[in-house]
Amino acid sequence: MLALPCPHCGTRDEAEFQFGGEPAIRPPSAVTDTVWADYVYMRSNEKGPHRELWCHAGGCGQWFVLTRDTATHAVLP
Amino acid sequence: MSRTPFRTRYSAAGLLRQGLAGQTGWGEAWRAPAPKPRYDFVIIGGGGHGLATAYYLAKLHGANRVAVLEKGWIGGGNTGRNTTIVRSNYFFPESAALYDHALRLYEGLSQELNYNIMLSQRGVVTIAHSHHDMELMARSVNAMLINGIDVELLDAEGVHREIKIANRDPDARYPIHGGFVQRRGGIARHDAVAWGYARAADAMGVDIIQNCEVTGFRFDGARVVGVETSRGPIAAGRIGMAVSGHSGVLAAKAGFKLPIQSYALQAMVTEPVKPVLDTVILSGSTGIYCSQSDKGEMVFGAGLDLYPSYAQRGNLPVGQTIIAALLDMFPRFRTLKLLRQWAGIVDVCWDYSPLIGRSPVEGLYLNCGWGTGGFKAIPAGGWLLAHILATGQHHPISAPFDLNRFTTGRLIDEAAGAGIAH
Ligand SMILES: Cc1cc2nc3c(=O)[nH]c(=O)nc-3n(C[C@H](O)[C@H](O)[C@H](O)COP(=O)(O)OP(=O)(O)OC[C@H]3O[C@@H](n4cnc5c(N)ncnc54)[C@H](O)[C@@H]3O)c2cc1C
Ligand SMILES: [Zn+2]
């Protein structure tokens, strides 16, 4: 069971959260298909420290970014 | 097709002889060679897909300098962790062609490999739990029939005829409303698939090198010309990569990203009991699937742990959901003890279809993205990657599964199409 830090509510069980993917910045709409595909589909999918979006969906609804080690599941500072 | 030159052919007579000799004279099933400095083809990953690729390269394309590099032991990844369901009841014609090619190869594989892969075509029954499930299912079944796949729609009684011990309570949280069956589907023995391909590939001269982790790539300009490994550098003409959950890790070493996220998928077995379930069941709504192993254990699992993971375990909340779903369908399993729980790291593409073909880097080819359902595809995945490595060209079956579909937008969205992903 993960315990994740909601910036608003504090540490809560994983069941209250929804994973939201790797944070990315949307490119301007006039870009090539390759650049767009890269933004929409390609992922770094790191083993180890991984920056990721989460939403406290079953709680206050806050979105936040955290760094988590995907090999150990430890939430990193 | 030429006969594979096994050192020892397995046979009933051989089994008897060994039985009388106290099983002392079997000999090794494959060699443990040291890596050579150079191969024409290097396959990274000794799971089913990697081993099958090497086998078909040697068998069908006459390649004789082939190596499979495996960081642990062969079959120790998802191939040896999966729940072994095979079927080809997919929604899109591209997928039906791919998975039925695999199933047809599976049907002849024990003979071809001289190794009993214990294919048991006991049928796969997919359950519908509501009127709406049933309507969608009828649509899927029609699509599958048009794809040439042997499926039949069942009403509730039809399901109960296939699965005698399913919950008949109309007030169940997920009552049985109907379903459909693919009778050619079933299960096979996972280790035997890996070992059978390994033994046959080895007999044709393929070097299977275990405890050999690929740690990087060697480039000549933009082209990959070899790999760095924990056992030294190895030069290669062409390189195939079939490392499932670790695809992103290796792609990063070669300098590109993939449309893949790695997740833990867990499964469990109960203690063994007498035969009570002689088919495979799947439910799209609860995600549960279950079959009874030849030893008598209930083998079951369901959905992914829904965040990226390389930790081969599986979390408790999802584990509880899986067990709850199983007990809703089979209340009598409440008395069974759980024997084992485990997880594998699976490589999920956004459209739940695999990636087969060129990578963005010249000389490096992909067979990955099978996610939660690539055991059933092993013969086809290996056959197709061997074709691409040997000829440099797609086979018509693999062409739609090229990485370029994520740029062109021609996704093959089986997550929506086939419903269940295993
Ligand atoms: C719990 C579970 C249940 C499943 N159930 C089913 C099912 O019922 N039906 C179905 O069709 N599919 C199922 N699957 C999916 C199926 O197991 C996989 O899609 C399939 O086994 C993938 O085979 P593979 O050869 O590509 O990968 P793997 O068998 O994982 O082999 C990849 C190999 O690459 C090696 N490797 C990784 N990195 C390196 C490196 N750097 N250097 C060298 N070697 C490396 C690994 O050690 C591993 O042995 C299930 C999976 C899981 C986890
Ligand atoms: Zn909160």
PDB file of C-alpha atoms in Angstrom, chain B residues 5-158:
ATOM      1  CA  PRO B   5      18.918 -31.761 -35.139  1.00  0.00           C
ATOM      2  CA  PHE B   6      18.239 -32.503 -31.468  1.00  0.00           C
ATOM      3  CA  ARG B   7      21.032 -34.307 -29.616  1.00  0.00           C
ATOM      4  CA  THR B   8      18.382 -36.361 -27.838  1.00  0.00           C
ATOM      5  CA  ARG B   9      14.870 -36.616 -29.238  1.00  0.00           C
ATOM      6  CA  TYR B  10      12.292 -36.946 -26.485  1.00  0.00           C
ATOM      7  CA  SER B  11       9.939 -39.918 -26.923  1.00  0.00           C
ATOM      8  CA  ALA B  12       7.817 -42.364 -24.940  1.00  0.00           C
ATOM      9  CA  ALA B  13      10.527 -45.010 -25.338  1.00  0.00           C
ATOM     10  CA  GLY B  14      13.128 -42.563 -24.023  1.00  0.00           C
ATOM     11  CA  LEU B  15      10.925 -41.741 -21.058  1.00  0.00           C
ATOM     12  CA  LEU B  16      10.616 -45.436 -20.240  1.00  0.00           C
ATOM     13  CA  ARG B  17      14.379 -46.002 -20.575  1.00  0.00           C
ATOM     14  CA  GLN B  18      15.116 -43.056 -18.294  1.00  0.00           C
ATOM     15  CA  GLY B  19      12.499 -44.243 -15.832  1.00  0.00           C
ATOM     16  CA  LEU B  20      14.229 -47.610 -15.586  1.00  0.00           C
ATOM     17  CA  ALA B  21      17.611 -45.866 -15.257  1.00  0.00           C
ATOM     18  CA  GLY B  22      16.335 -43.734 -12.352  1.00  0.00           C
ATOM     19  CA  GLN B  23      16.254 -40.517 -14.471  1.00  0.00           C
ATOM     20  CA  THR B  24      20.048 -40.304 -14.338  1.00  0.00           C
ATOM     21  CA  GLY B  25      20.901 -40.022 -18.023  1.00  0.00           C
ATOM     22  CA  TRP B  26      18.958 -37.037 -19.358  1.00  0.00           C
ATOM     23  CA  GLY B  27      21.851 -34.667 -20.099  1.00  0.00           C
ATOM     24  CA  GLU B  28      21.534 -30.914 -20.565  1.00  0.00           C
ATOM     25  CA  ALA B  29      18.674 -29.574 -22.675  1.00  0.00           C
ATOM     26  CA  TRP B  30      20.777 -26.650 -23.963  1.00  0.00           C
ATOM     27  CA  ARG B  31      24.417 -25.602 -23.699  1.00  0.00           C
ATOM     28  CA  ALA B  32      25.788 -22.772 -21.552  1.00  0.00           C
ATOM     29  CA  PRO B  33      28.195 -21.177 -24.058  1.00  0.00           C
ATOM     30  CA  ALA B  34      30.467 -18.206 -23.378  1.00  0.00           C
ATOM     31  CA  PRO B  35      29.551 -15.182 -25.517  1.00  0.00           C
ATOM     32  CA  LYS B  36      31.394 -14.878 -28.838  1.00  0.00           C
ATOM     33  CA  PRO B  37      32.742 -11.466 -29.863  1.00  0.00           C
ATOM     34  CA  ARG B  38      30.331 -11.155 -32.811  1.00  0.00           C
ATOM     35  CA  TYR B  39      26.984 -12.487 -34.027  1.00  0.00           C
ATOM     36  CA  ASP B  40      24.874 -11.780 -37.086  1.00  0.00           C
ATOM     37  CA  PHE B  41      21.823 -11.449 -34.840  1.00  0.00           C
ATOM     38  CA  VAL B  42      21.698 -10.614 -31.161  1.00  0.00           C
ATOM     39  CA  ILE B  43      18.378 -10.960 -29.363  1.00  0.00           C
ATOM     40  CA  ILE B  44      18.074  -9.143 -26.038  1.00  0.00           C
ATOM     41  CA  GLY B  45      15.768 -10.911 -23.586  1.00  0.00           C
ATOM     42  CA  GLY B  46      15.355 -14.648 -23.045  1.00  0.00           C
ATOM     43  CA  GLY B  47      11.624 -14.712 -22.525  1.00  0.00           C
ATOM     44  CA  GLY B  48       9.276 -16.540 -24.859  1.00  0.00           C
ATOM     45  CA  HIS B  49       9.400 -13.832 -27.544  1.00  0.00           C
ATOM     46  CA  GLY B  50      13.212 -13.607 -27.587  1.00  0.00           C
ATOM     47  CA  LEU B  51      13.702 -17.377 -27.636  1.00  0.00           C
ATOM     48  CA  ALA B  52      11.055 -17.874 -30.328  1.00  0.00           C
ATOM     49  CA  THR B  53      12.712 -15.153 -32.424  1.00  0.00           C
ATOM     50  CA  ALA B  54      16.045 -16.972 -32.236  1.00  0.00           C
ATOM     51  CA  TYR B  55      14.415 -20.311 -33.041  1.00  0.00           C
ATOM     52  CA  TYR B  56      12.614 -19.033 -36.159  1.00  0.00           C
ATOM     53  CA  LEU B  57      15.731 -17.135 -37.324  1.00  0.00           C
ATOM     54  CA  ALA B  58      17.653 -20.413 -37.291  1.00  0.00           C
ATOM     55  CA  LYS B  59      14.810 -22.638 -38.460  1.00  0.00           C
ATOM     56  CA  LEU B  60      13.153 -20.590 -41.190  1.00  0.00           C
ATOM     57  CA  HIS B  61      15.837 -18.128 -42.258  1.00  0.00           C
ATOM     58  CA  GLY B  62      18.971 -20.287 -41.995  1.00  0.00           C
ATOM     59  CA  ALA B  63      20.676 -17.873 -39.614  1.00  0.00           C
ATOM     60  CA  ASN B  64      23.520 -19.652 -37.880  1.00  0.00           C
ATOM     61  CA  ARG B  65      25.220 -16.974 -35.821  1.00  0.00           C
ATOM     62  CA  VAL B  66      22.509 -15.991 -33.371  1.00  0.00           C
ATOM     63  CA  ALA B  67      22.688 -15.221 -29.638  1.00  0.00           C
ATOM     64  CA  VAL B  68      20.000 -14.659 -27.026  1.00  0.00           C
ATOM     65  CA  LEU B  69      21.233 -12.510 -24.114  1.00  0.00           C
ATOM     66  CA  GLU B  70      19.272 -12.890 -20.902  1.00  0.00           C
ATOM     67  CA  LYS B  71      20.116 -10.919 -17.777  1.00  0.00           C
ATOM     68  CA  GLY B  72      18.722 -13.571 -15.410  1.00  0.00           C
ATOM     69  CA  TRP B  73      17.507 -17.020 -16.344  1.00  0.00           C
ATOM     70  CA  ILE B  74      15.418 -17.802 -19.423  1.00  0.00           C
ATOM     71  CA  GLY B  75      11.685 -17.611 -18.818  1.00  0.00           C
ATOM     72  CA  GLY B  76      12.286 -15.781 -15.518  1.00  0.00           C
ATOM     73  CA  GLY B  77      10.420 -12.673 -16.663  1.00  0.00           C
ATOM     74  CA  ASN B  78       6.749 -12.476 -17.520  1.00  0.00           C
ATOM     75  CA  THR B  79       6.829 -15.691 -19.524  1.00  0.00           C
ATOM     76  CA  GLY B  80       7.352 -17.658 -16.303  1.00  0.00           C
ATOM     77  CA  ARG B  81       4.951 -15.484 -14.282  1.00  0.00           C
ATOM     78  CA  ASN B  82       1.900 -15.421 -16.484  1.00  0.00           C
ATOM     79  CA  THR B  83      -1.421 -17.209 -16.168  1.00  0.00           C
ATOM     80  CA  THR B  84      -0.967 -18.877 -19.587  1.00  0.00           C
ATOM     81  CA  ILE B  85      -4.284 -18.093 -21.265  1.00  0.00           C
ATOM     82  CA  VAL B  86      -4.162 -18.464 -25.037  1.00  0.00           C
ATOM     83  CA  ARG B  87      -6.908 -17.258 -27.341  1.00  0.00           C
ATOM     84  CA  SER B  88      -7.370 -15.194 -30.510  1.00  0.00           C
ATOM     85  CA  ASN B  89     -10.797 -13.620 -29.942  1.00  0.00           C
ATOM     86  CA  TYR B  90      -9.821 -10.040 -30.783  1.00  0.00           C
ATOM     87  CA  PHE B  91     -11.965  -7.283 -32.187  1.00  0.00           C
ATOM     88  CA  PHE B  92      -9.837  -5.730 -34.933  1.00  0.00           C
ATOM     89  CA  PRO B  93      -8.882  -7.724 -38.057  1.00  0.00           C
ATOM     90  CA  GLU B  94      -5.187  -6.824 -37.571  1.00  0.00           C
ATOM     91  CA  SER B  95      -5.206  -8.335 -34.075  1.00  0.00           C
ATOM     92  CA  ALA B  96      -7.205 -11.403 -35.094  1.00  0.00           C
ATOM     93  CA  ALA B  97      -4.644 -12.113 -37.842  1.00  0.00           C
ATOM     94  CA  LEU B  98      -1.772 -11.717 -35.375  1.00  0.00           C
ATOM     95  CA  TYR B  99      -3.151 -13.743 -32.485  1.00  0.00           C
ATOM     96  CA  ASP B 100      -4.666 -16.460 -34.652  1.00  0.00           C
ATOM     97  CA  HIS B 101      -1.307 -16.895 -36.374  1.00  0.00           C
ATOM     98  CA  ALA B 102       0.088 -17.468 -32.879  1.00  0.00           C
ATOM     99  CA  LEU B 103      -2.658 -19.904 -31.907  1.00  0.00           C
ATOM    100  CA  ARG B 104      -2.187 -21.917 -35.096  1.00  0.00           C
ATOM    101  CA  LEU B 105       1.552 -22.149 -34.440  1.00  0.00           C
ATOM    102  CA  TYR B 106       0.799 -23.169 -30.830  1.00  0.00           C
ATOM    103  CA  GLU B 107      -1.456 -25.951 -32.110  1.00  0.00           C
ATOM    104  CA  GLY B 108       1.520 -27.621 -33.821  1.00  0.00           C
ATOM    105  CA  LEU B 109       4.234 -26.590 -31.390  1.00  0.00           C
ATOM    106  CA  SER B 110       4.603 -29.686 -29.203  1.00  0.00           C
ATOM    107  CA  GLN B 111       5.294 -31.736 -32.333  1.00  0.00           C
ATOM    108  CA  GLU B 112       7.489 -29.129 -33.954  1.00  0.00           C
ATOM    109  CA  LEU B 113       9.657 -28.558 -30.867  1.00  0.00           C
ATOM    110  CA  ASN B 114       9.605 -32.206 -29.734  1.00  0.00           C
ATOM    111  CA  TYR B 115       8.619 -30.760 -26.369  1.00  0.00           C
ATOM    112  CA  ASN B 116       5.229 -31.075 -24.703  1.00  0.00           C
ATOM    113  CA  ILE B 117       3.988 -27.527 -24.188  1.00  0.00           C
ATOM    114  CA  MET B 118       0.812 -28.997 -22.646  1.00  0.00           C
ATOM    115  CA  LEU B 119      -1.531 -26.957 -24.815  1.00  0.00           C
ATOM    116  CA  SER B 120      -5.001 -27.590 -23.451  1.00  0.00           C
ATOM    117  CA  GLN B 121      -7.706 -26.186 -25.731  1.00  0.00           C
ATOM    118  CA  ARG B 122     -10.327 -26.302 -23.012  1.00  0.00           C
ATOM    119  CA  GLY B 123     -12.124 -23.198 -24.265  1.00  0.00           C
ATOM    120  CA  VAL B 124     -12.188 -19.639 -22.956  1.00  0.00           C
ATOM    121  CA  VAL B 125     -15.540 -18.331 -21.723  1.00  0.00           C
ATOM    122  CA  THR B 126     -15.975 -14.576 -21.386  1.00  0.00           C
ATOM    123  CA  ILE B 127     -18.871 -13.517 -19.148  1.00  0.00           C
ATOM    124  CA  ALA B 128     -21.402 -10.695 -19.587  1.00  0.00           C
ATOM    125  CA  HIS B 129     -23.013  -9.374 -16.407  1.00  0.00           C
ATOM    126  CA  SER B 130     -25.804  -7.157 -17.696  1.00  0.00           C
ATOM    127  CA  HIS B 131     -28.053  -6.578 -20.654  1.00  0.00           C
ATOM    128  CA  HIS B 132     -25.669  -3.843 -21.833  1.00  0.00           C
ATOM    129  CA  ASP B 133     -22.607  -6.076 -21.528  1.00  0.00           C
ATOM    130  CA  MET B 134     -24.499  -8.616 -23.603  1.00  0.00           C
ATOM    131  CA  GLU B 135     -25.286  -6.156 -26.401  1.00  0.00           C
ATOM    132  CA  LEU B 136     -21.671  -5.043 -26.637  1.00  0.00           C
ATOM    133  CA  MET B 137     -20.580  -8.653 -26.555  1.00  0.00           C
ATOM    134  CA  ALA B 138     -22.863  -9.574 -29.443  1.00  0.00           C
ATOM    135  CA  ARG B 139     -21.234  -6.795 -31.439  1.00  0.00           C
ATOM    136  CA  SER B 140     -17.740  -8.046 -30.567  1.00  0.00           C
ATOM    137  CA  VAL B 141     -18.665 -11.618 -31.393  1.00  0.00           C
ATOM    138  CA  ASN B 142     -19.945 -10.520 -34.792  1.00  0.00           C
ATOM    139  CA  ALA B 143     -16.676  -8.696 -35.454  1.00  0.00           C
ATOM    140  CA  MET B 144     -14.710 -11.788 -34.409  1.00  0.00           C
ATOM    141  CA  LEU B 145     -16.773 -14.033 -36.676  1.00  0.00           C
ATOM    142  CA  ILE B 146     -16.071 -11.700 -39.566  1.00  0.00           C
ATOM    143  CA  ASN B 147     -12.381 -11.968 -38.600  1.00  0.00           C
ATOM    144  CA  GLY B 148     -12.717 -15.732 -39.053  1.00  0.00           C
ATOM    145  CA  ILE B 149     -12.389 -16.591 -35.359  1.00  0.00           C
ATOM    146  CA  ASP B 150     -14.347 -19.549 -33.909  1.00  0.00           C
ATOM    147  CA  VAL B 151     -16.539 -17.872 -31.280  1.00  0.00           C
ATOM    148  CA  GLU B 152     -20.096 -18.581 -30.085  1.00  0.00           C
ATOM    149  CA  LEU B 153     -22.441 -16.333 -28.141  1.00  0.00           C
ATOM    150  CA  LEU B 154     -23.972 -18.010 -25.048  1.00  0.00           C
ATOM    151  CA  ASP B 155     -27.048 -17.198 -22.989  1.00  0.00           C
ATOM    152  CA  ALA B 156     -26.940 -17.498 -19.186  1.00  0.00           C
ATOM    153  CA  GLU B 157     -27.805 -21.203 -19.293  1.00  0.00           C
ATOM    154  CA  GLY B 158     -25.128 -21.704 -21.930  1.00  0.00           C
TER     155      GLY B 158
END
